[in-house]
Coordinates of C-alpha atoms and ligand atoms in Angstrom, one line a residue:
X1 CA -0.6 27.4 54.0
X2 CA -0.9 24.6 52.2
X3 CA -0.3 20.8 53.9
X4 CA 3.4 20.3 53.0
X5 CA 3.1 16.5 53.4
X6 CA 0.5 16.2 50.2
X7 CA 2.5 14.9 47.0
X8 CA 1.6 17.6 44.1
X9 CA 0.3 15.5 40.9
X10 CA 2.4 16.5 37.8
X11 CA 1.1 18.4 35.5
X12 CA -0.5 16.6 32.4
X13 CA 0.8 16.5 28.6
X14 CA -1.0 18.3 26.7
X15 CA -0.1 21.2 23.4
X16 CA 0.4 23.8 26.4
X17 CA 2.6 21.9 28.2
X18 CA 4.5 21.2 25.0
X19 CA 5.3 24.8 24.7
X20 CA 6.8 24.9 27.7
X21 CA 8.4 22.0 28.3
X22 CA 12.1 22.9 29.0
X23 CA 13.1 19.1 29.8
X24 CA 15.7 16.9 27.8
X25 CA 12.8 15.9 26.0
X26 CA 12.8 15.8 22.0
X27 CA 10.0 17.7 20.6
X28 CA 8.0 17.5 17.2
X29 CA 9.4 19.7 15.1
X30 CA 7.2 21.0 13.0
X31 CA 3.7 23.5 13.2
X32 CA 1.7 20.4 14.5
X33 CA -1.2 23.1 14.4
X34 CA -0.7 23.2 10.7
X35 CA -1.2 19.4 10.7
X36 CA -4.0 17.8 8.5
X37 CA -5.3 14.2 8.5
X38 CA -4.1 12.1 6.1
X39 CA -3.6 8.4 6.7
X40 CA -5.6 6.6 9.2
X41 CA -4.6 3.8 11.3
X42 CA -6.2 1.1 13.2
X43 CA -5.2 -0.9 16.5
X44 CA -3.2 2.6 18.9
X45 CA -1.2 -0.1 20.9
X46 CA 2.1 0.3 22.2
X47 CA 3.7 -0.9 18.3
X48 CA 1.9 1.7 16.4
X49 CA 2.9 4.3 19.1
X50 CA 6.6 3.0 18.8
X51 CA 7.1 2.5 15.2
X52 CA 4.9 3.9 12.1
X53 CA 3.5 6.8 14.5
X54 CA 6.9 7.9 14.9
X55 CA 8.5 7.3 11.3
X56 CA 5.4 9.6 10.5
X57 CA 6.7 11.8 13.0
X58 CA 10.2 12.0 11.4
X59 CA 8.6 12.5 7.9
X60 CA 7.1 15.5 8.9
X61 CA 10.1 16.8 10.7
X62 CA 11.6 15.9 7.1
X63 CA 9.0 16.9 4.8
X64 CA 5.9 18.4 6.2
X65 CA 3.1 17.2 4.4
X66 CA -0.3 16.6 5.0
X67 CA 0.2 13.4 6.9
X68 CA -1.5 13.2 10.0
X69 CA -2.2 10.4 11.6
X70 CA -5.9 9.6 12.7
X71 CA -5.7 6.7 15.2
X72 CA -9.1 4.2 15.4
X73 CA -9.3 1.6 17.9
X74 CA -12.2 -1.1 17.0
X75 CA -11.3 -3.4 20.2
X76 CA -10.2 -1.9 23.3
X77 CA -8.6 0.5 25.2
X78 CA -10.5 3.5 24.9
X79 CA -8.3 5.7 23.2
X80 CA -10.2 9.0 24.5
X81 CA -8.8 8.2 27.7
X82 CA -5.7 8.3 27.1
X83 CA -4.5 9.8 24.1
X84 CA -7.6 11.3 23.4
X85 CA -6.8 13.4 26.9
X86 CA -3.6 14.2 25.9
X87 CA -4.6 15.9 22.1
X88 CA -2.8 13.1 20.9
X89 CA 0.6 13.8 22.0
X90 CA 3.0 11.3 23.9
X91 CA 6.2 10.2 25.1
X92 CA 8.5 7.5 23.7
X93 CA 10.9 6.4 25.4
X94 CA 13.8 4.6 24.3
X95 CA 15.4 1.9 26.9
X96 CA 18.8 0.2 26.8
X97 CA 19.9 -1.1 29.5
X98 CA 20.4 1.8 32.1
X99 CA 20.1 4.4 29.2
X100 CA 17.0 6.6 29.0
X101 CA 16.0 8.1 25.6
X102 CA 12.3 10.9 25.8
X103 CA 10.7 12.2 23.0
X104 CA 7.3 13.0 22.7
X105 CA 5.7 12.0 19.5
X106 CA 3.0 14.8 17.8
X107 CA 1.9 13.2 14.3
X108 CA -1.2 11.6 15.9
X109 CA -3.9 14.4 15.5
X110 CA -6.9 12.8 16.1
X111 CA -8.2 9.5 17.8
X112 CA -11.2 8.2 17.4
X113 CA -13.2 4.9 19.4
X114 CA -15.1 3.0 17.6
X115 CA -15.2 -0.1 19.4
X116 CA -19.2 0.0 19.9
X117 CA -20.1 0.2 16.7
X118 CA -18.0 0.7 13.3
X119 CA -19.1 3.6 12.3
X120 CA -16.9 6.2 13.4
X121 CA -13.9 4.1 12.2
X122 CA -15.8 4.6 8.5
X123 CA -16.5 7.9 8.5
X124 CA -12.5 8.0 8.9
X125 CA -11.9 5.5 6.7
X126 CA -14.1 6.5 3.6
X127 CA -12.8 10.3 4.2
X128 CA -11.3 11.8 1.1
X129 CA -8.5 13.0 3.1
X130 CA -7.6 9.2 3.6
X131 CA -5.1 8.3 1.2
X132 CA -3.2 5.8 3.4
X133 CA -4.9 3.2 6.3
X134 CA -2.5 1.4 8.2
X135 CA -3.1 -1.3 10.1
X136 CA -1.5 -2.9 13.3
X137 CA -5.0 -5.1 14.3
X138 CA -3.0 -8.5 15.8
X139 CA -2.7 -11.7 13.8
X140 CA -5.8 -13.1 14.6
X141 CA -7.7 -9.5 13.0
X142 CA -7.6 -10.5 9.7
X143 CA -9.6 -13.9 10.6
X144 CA -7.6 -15.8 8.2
X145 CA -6.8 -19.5 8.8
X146 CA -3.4 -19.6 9.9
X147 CA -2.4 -22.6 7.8
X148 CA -3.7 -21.1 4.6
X149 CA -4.4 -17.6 4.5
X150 CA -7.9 -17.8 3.1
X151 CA -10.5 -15.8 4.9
X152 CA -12.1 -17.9 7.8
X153 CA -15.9 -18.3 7.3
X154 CA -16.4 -20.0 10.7
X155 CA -15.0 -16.8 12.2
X156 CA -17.3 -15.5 14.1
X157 CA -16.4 -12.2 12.9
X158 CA -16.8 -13.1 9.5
X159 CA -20.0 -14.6 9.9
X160 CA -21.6 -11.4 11.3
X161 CA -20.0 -9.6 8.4
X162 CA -21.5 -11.9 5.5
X163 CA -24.5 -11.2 7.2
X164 CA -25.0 -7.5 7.6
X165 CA -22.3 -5.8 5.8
X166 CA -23.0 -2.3 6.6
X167 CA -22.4 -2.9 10.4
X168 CA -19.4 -4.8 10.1
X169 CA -17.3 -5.3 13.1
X170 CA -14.4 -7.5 12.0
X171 CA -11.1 -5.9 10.2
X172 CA -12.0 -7.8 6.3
X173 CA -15.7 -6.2 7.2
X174 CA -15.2 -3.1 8.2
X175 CA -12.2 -2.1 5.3
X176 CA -14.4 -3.7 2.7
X177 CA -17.2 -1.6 4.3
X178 CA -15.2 1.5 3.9
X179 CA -13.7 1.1 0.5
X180 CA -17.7 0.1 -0.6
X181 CA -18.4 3.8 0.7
X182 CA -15.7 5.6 -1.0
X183 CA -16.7 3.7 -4.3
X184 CA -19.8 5.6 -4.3
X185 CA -18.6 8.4 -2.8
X186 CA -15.8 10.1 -4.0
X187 CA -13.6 7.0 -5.6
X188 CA -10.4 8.2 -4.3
X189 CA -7.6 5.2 -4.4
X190 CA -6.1 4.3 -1.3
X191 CA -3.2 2.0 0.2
X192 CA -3.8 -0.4 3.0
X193 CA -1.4 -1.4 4.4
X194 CA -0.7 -4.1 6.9
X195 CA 1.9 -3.7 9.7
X196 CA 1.2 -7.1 11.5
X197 CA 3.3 -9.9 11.6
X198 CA 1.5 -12.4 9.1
X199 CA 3.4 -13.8 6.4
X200 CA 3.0 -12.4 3.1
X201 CA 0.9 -9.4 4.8
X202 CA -0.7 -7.5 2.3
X203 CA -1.5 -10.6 0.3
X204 CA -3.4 -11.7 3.3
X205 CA -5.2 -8.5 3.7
X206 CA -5.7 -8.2 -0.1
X207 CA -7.3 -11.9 -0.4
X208 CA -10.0 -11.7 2.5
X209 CA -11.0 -8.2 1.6
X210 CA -11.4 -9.2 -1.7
X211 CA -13.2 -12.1 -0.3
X212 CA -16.0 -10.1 1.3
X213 CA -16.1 -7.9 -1.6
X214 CA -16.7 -10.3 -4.0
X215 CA -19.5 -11.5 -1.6
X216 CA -21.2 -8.4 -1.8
X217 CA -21.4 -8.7 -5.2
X218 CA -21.7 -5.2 -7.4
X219 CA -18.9 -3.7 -8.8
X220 CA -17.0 -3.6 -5.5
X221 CA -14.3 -6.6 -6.8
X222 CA -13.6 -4.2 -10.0
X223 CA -13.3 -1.2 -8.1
X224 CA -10.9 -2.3 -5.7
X225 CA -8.8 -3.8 -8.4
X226 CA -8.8 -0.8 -9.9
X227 CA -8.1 1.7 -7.2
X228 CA -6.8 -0.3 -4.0
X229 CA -3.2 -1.2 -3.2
X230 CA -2.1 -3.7 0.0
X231 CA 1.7 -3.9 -0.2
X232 CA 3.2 -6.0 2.2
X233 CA 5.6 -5.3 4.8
X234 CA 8.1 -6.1 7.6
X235 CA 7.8 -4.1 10.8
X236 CA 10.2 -4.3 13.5
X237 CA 10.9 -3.1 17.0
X238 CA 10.4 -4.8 20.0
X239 CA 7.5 -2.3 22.1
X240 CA 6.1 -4.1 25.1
X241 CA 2.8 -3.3 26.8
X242 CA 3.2 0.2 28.5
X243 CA 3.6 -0.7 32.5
X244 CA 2.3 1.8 35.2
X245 CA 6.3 2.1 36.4
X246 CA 6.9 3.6 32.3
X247 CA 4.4 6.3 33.2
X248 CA 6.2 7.0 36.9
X249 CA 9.6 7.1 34.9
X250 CA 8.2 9.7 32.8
X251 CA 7.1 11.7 35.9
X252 CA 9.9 11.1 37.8
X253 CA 12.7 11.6 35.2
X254 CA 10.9 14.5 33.4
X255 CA 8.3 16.1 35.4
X256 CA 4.9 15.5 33.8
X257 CA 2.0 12.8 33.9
X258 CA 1.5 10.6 30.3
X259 CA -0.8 8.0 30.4
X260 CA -0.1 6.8 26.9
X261 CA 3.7 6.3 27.3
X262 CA 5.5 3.8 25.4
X263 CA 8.8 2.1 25.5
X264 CA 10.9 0.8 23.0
X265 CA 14.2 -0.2 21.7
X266 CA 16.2 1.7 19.5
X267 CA 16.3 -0.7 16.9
X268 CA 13.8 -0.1 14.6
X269 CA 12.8 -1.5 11.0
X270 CA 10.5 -1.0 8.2
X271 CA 10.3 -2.6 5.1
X272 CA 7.5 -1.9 3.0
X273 CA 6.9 -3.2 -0.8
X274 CA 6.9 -0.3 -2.9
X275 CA 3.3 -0.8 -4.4
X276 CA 0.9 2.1 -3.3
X277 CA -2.0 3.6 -4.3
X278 CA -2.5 7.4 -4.9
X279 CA 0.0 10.2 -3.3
X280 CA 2.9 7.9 -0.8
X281 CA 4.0 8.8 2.5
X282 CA 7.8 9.1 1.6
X283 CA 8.9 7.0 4.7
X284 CA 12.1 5.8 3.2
X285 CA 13.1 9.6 3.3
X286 CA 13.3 8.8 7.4
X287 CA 14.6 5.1 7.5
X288 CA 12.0 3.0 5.7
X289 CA 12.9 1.0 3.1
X290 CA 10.8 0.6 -0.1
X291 CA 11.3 -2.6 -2.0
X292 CA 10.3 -4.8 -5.1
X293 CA 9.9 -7.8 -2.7
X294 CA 9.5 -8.0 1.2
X295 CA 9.6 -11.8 1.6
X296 CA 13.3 -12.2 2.5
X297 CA 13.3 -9.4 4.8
X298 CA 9.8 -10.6 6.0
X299 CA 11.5 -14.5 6.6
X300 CA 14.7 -13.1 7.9
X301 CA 12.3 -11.0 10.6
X302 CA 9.9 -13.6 11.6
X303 CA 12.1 -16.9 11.9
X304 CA 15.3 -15.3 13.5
X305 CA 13.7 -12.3 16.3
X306 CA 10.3 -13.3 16.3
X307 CA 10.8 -17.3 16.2
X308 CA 13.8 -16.5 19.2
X309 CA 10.8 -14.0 21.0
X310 CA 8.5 -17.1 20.6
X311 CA 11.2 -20.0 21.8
X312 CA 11.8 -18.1 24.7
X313 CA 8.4 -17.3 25.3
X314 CA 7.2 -20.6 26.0
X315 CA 10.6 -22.4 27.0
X316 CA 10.6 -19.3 29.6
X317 CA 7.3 -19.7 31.1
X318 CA 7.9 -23.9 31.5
X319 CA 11.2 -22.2 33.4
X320 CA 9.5 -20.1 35.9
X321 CA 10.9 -16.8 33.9
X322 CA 8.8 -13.2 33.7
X323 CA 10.5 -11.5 30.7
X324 CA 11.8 -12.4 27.8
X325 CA 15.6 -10.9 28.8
X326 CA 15.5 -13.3 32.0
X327 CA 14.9 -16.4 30.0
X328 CA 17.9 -15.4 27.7
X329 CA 20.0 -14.6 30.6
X330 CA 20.0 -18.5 31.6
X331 CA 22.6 -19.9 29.5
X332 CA 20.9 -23.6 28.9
X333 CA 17.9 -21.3 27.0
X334 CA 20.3 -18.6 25.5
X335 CA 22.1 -21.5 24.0
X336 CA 19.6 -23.4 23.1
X337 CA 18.3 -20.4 20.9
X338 CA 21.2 -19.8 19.4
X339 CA 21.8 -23.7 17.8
X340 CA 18.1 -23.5 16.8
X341 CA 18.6 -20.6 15.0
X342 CA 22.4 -20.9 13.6
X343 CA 22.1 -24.8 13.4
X344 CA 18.2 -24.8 11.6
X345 CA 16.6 -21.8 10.8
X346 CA 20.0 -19.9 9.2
X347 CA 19.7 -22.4 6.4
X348 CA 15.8 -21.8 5.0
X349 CA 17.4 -17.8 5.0
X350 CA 18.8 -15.8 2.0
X351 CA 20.6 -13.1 2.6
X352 CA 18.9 -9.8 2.6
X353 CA 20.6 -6.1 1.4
X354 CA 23.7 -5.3 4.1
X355 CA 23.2 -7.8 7.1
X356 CA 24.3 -11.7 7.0
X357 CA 21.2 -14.0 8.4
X358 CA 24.2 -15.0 10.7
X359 CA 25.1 -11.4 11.7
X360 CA 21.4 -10.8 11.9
X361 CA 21.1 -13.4 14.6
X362 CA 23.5 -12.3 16.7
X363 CA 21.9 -8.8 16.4
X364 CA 18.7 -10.1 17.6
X365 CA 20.0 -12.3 20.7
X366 CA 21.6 -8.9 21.5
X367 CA 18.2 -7.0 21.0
X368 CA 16.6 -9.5 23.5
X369 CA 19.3 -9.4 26.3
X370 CA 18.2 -5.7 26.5
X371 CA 16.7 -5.7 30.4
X372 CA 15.1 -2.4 30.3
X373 CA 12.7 -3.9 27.9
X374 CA 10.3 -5.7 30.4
X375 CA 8.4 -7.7 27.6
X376 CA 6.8 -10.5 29.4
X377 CA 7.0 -13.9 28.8
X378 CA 3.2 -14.4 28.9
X379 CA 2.9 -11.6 26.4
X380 CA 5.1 -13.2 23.2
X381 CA 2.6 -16.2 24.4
X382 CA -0.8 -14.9 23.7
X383 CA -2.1 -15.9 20.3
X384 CA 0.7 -18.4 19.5
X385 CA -1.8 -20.5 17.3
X386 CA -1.4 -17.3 14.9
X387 CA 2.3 -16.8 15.2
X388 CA 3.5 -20.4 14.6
X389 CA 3.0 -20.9 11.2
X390 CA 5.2 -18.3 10.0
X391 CA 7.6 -18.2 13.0
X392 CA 8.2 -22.1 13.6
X393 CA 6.5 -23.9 11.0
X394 CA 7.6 -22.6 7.7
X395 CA 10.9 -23.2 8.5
X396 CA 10.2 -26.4 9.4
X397 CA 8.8 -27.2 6.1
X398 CA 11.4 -25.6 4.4
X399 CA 14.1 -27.7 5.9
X400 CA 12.1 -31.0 5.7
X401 CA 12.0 -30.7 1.8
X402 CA 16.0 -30.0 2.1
X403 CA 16.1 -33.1 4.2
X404 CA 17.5 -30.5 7.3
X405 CA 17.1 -31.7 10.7
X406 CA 13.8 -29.8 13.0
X407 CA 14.8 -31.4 15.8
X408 CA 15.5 -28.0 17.6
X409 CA 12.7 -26.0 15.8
X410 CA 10.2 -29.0 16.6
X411 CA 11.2 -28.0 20.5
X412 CA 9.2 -24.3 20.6
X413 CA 6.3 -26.3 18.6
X414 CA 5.8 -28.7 21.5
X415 CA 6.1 -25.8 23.7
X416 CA 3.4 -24.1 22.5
X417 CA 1.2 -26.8 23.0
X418 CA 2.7 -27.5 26.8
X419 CA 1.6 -24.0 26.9
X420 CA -2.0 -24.0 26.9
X421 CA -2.1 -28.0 28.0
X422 CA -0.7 -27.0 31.4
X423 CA -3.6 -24.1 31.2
X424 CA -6.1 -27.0 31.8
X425 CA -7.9 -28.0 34.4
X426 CA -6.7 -31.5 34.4
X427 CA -3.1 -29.7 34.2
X428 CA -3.9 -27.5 37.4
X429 CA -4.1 -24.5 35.4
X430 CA -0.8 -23.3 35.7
X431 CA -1.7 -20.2 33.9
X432 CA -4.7 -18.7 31.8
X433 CA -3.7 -19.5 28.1
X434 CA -4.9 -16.5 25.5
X435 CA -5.0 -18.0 22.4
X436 CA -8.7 -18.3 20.2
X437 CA -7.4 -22.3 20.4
X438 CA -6.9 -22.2 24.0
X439 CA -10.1 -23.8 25.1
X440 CA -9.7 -26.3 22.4
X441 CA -6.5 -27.3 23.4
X442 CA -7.8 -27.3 27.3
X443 CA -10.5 -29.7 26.3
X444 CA -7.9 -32.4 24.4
X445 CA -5.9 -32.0 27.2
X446 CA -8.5 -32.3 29.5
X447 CA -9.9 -35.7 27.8
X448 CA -6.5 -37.0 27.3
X449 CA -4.2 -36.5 30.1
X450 CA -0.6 -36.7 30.0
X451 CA -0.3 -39.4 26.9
X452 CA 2.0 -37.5 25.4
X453 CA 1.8 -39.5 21.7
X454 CA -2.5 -38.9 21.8
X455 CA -2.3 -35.0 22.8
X456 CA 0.3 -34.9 19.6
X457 CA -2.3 -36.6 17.4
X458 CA -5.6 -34.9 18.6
X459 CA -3.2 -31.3 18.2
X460 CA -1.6 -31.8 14.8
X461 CA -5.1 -32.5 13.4
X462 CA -5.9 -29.0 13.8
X463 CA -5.8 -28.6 10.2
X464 CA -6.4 -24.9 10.6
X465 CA -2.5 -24.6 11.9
X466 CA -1.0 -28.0 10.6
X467 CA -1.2 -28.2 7.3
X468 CA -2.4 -32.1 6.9
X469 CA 1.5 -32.8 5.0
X470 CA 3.6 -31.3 7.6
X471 CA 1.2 -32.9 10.3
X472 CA 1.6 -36.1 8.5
X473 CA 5.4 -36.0 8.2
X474 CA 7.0 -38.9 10.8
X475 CA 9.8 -37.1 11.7
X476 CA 7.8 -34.1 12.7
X477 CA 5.4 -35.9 14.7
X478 CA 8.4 -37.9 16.5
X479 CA 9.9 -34.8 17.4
X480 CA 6.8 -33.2 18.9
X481 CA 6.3 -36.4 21.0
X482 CA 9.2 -36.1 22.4
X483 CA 9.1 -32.6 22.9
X484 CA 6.4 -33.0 25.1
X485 CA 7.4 -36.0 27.0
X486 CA 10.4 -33.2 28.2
X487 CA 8.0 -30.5 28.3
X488 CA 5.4 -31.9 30.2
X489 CA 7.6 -33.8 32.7
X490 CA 8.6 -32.3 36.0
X491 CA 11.9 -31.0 34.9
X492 CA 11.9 -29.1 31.6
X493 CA 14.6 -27.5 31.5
X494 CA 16.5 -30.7 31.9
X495 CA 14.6 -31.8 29.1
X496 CA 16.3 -28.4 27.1
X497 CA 19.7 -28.8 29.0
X498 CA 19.7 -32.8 27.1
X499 CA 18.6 -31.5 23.8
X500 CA 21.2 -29.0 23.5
X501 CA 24.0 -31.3 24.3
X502 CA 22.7 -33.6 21.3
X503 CA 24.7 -33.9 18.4
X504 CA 24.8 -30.7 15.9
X505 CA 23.1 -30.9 12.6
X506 CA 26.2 -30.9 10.8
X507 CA 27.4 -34.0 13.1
X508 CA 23.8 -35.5 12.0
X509 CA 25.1 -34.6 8.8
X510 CA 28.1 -35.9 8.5
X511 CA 27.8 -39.5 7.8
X512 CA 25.3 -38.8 5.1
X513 CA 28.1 -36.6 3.0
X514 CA 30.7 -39.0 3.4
X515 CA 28.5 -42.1 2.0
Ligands
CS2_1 C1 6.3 -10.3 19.7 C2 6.2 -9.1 18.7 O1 4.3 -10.3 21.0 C3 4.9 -10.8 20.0 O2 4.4 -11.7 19.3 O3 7.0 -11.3 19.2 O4 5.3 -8.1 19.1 C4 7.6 -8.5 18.5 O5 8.1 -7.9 19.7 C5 7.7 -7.5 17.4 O6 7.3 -8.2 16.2 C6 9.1 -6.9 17.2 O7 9.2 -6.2 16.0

């Protein structure tokens, strides 16, 4: 007899259990045995699981083509561990609130790690069977300077790269690498496309591949002229890091262990410029959009739900708030998201196909109220020296050249920097900052202290995310001041609660129209 008391492990996912399955779980549907590789992507996190993984999934539901997905991870996790266990397979799982969505996701056929040396991820890459690579590597992959897209040479990364090109380990290395090897291999064309939140993405991608190509020297630049396409794109769904209580929901709800569960929302987005290379994975047959030009899309995206993520982020951690849908949930930061965003960022926004920027707004404060998406606070935080520029400071820009107010857009700015100041050691280290500027950042603070007008100065001259003019701008620099005095001080959400009941921009406004 066997001991009664001991819990029984659930069985894994895996193809067999796929057959069998009788949950209310959505299941590919198509002969995923029938499935070859055809477009490759880097960086199998929790986005790519959520989002072009299972667009590809409906396109072969749709159409079945030969358009599997061969996932490479460069950096870690090990993917063999988890997806690699699982053939691949894996559950998505929709959240809204108390709602629970399942559906396991099958286009992912193979997975490959290649985070100790590049060289599986090329003999992906320059495969022939390749038509498409897809990317979701972070901002800080494509080691660009933030504040002006050109490929960083101090990058570490980069440096290595220069130096011996056929070991590459950064993202620019290791594509130029693999389009160097298809050159003199079988000269196939191929699309590469970006799926990170950069501004202007595949122009970013495009200019420090290039870059490294050209370095090489050869025929390489021509080549890729020739035969490669980066169209840019906006990607959108908000897809947390998977938790160890999304993998007990899937066992407890439907019966079965999967370590590579993700969560999303349902809302989901993808807005690709309609510039590709060889045969096209017909995504807007399932909900993608191809277009002639991403930028509004790719502004409307990034200043209204990722500059709101971002806000809250840092505004929520000063607060003593986990997740993003706490911080909204207190009215002094829901509100003061919503004047930043109707008040100054609405106004650098054109409207884009069926949604008003207004009605887009609204949408997104929604999509973040959603509490069954635990997205923490600390999370949107990481890597904010890459997310700024596009997210906060563009907008800023935009509406100092109209002569707009930034008073409420300068707020998030100064909060980024209170960030990773209070992750000092002269601060207490409140918290471990993750940003590549972090220890930067800790040292001015550290030297400084809590001068609020010197730790502006010694920040904005990081030319590498304030461009010199906006840096230089008065109004800018008065703003981050101040945002910092409140920030800094003991009550900061005071601080938020007193800018919010300041005048609105079109008070400010006023007197200026009737002169
Ligand atoms: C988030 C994004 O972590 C972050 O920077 O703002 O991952 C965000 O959730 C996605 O862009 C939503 O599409």
């Amino acid at each position: 007899m066997g001991d009664r008391s001991q819990p029984v492990s659930p069985e894994k996912l895996s193809p067999a259990l796929l057959r069998r399955l009788q949950s209310a779980v959505r299941k590919p549907a198509y002969d995923r045995a029938a499935l070859k590789p055809g477009i490759a992507h880097i960086g199998v996190g929790a986005f790519h699981r959520c989002h072009q993984a299972e667009y590809t999934d409906d396109l072969l539901a749709d159409q079945f083509d030969r358009w599997g997905l061969v996932g490479i991870n460069i950096r870690p996790p090990l993917l063999g561990r988890s997806l690699g266990r699982q053939d691949g397979l894996y559950t998505r799982l929709i959240r809204q609130n108390d709602e629970v969505e399942a559906r396991i996701i099958g286009s992912i056929v193979r997975v490959v790690d290649s985070q100790e040396s590049a060289e599986p991820a090329l003999d992906v890459l320059a495969s022939p069977d390749i038509e498409t690579i897809t990317m979701t590597v972070t901002e800080k992959g494509y080691c660009h300077i933030p504040s002006s897209g050109a490929l960083d040479l101090d990058n570490p990364d980069v440096v290595h790269d220069l130096a011996n090109p056929e070991t590459p380990r950064g993202v620019p290395g290791i594509l130029a690498r693999a389009l160097e090897l298809r050159m003199a291999s079988h000269g196939r064309p191929v699309t590469l496309l970006s799926c990170d939140n950069i501004p202007a993405n595949g122009i970013i991608l495009g200019n420090v591949v290039r870059k490294l190509a050209e370095w090489r020297g050869g025929k390489l630049a021509d080549w890729i002229e020739a035969n490669v396409a980066f169209p840019s794109a906006m990607v959108d769904r908000i897809a947390p890091a998977t938790t160890a209580a999304d993998i007990e929901t899937v066992e407890q709800r439907f019966g079965y262990h999967d370590g590579a569960v993700v969560v999303g929302e349902r809302f989901r987005q993808w807005v690709i410029e309609n510039r590709f290379a060889g045969r096209v994975p017909r995504w807007d047959r399932v909900g993608a959009s191809f277009v002639d030009d991403v930028t509004p899309f790719e502004h409307l995206k990034m200043r209204v739900l990722n500059g709101a993520q971002t806000t809250l982020s840092y505004l929520g951690v000063l607060a003593g708030f986990e997740h993003t849908s706490d911080a909204i949930c207190d009215p002094f930061l829901a509100g003061f998201v919503r004047r930043m965003l109707s008040e100054e960022t609405l106004p650098t926004l054109v409207p884009v196909s069926d949604i008003s920027p207004a009605a887009y707004v609204e949408q997104s404060l929604s999509r973040l109220a959603n509490t069954a998406i635990r997205h923490r606070n600390h999370q949107i935080a990481t890597d904010g020296s890459q997310k700024i520029v596009q997210r906060l400071l563009n907008p800023i820009r935009d509406r100092l050249a109209k002569g707009g107010s930034i008073r409420l857009l300068s707020v998030p700015v100064a909060g980024w920097m209170a960030y990773l100041i209070k992750a000092s050691a002269r601060f207490g280290r409140a918290w471990q900052g993750s940003d590549p500027f972090a220890e930067k950042i800790a040292a001015i603070a550290d030297r400084i202290g809590s001068d609020s007008q010197a730790l502006a100065d010694a920040i904005l001259a990081i030319d590498a995310i304030f461009d010199p003019q906006l840096a230089a701008n008065a109004i800018f620099r008065a703003h981050v001041v101040a945002g910092l005095d409140g920030l800094l001080s003991n009550d900061p959400m005071g601080f938020v609660r007193q800018v919010c009941s300041g005048p609105t921009d079109a008070r400010l406004k006023q007197p200026a129209r009737s002169a």
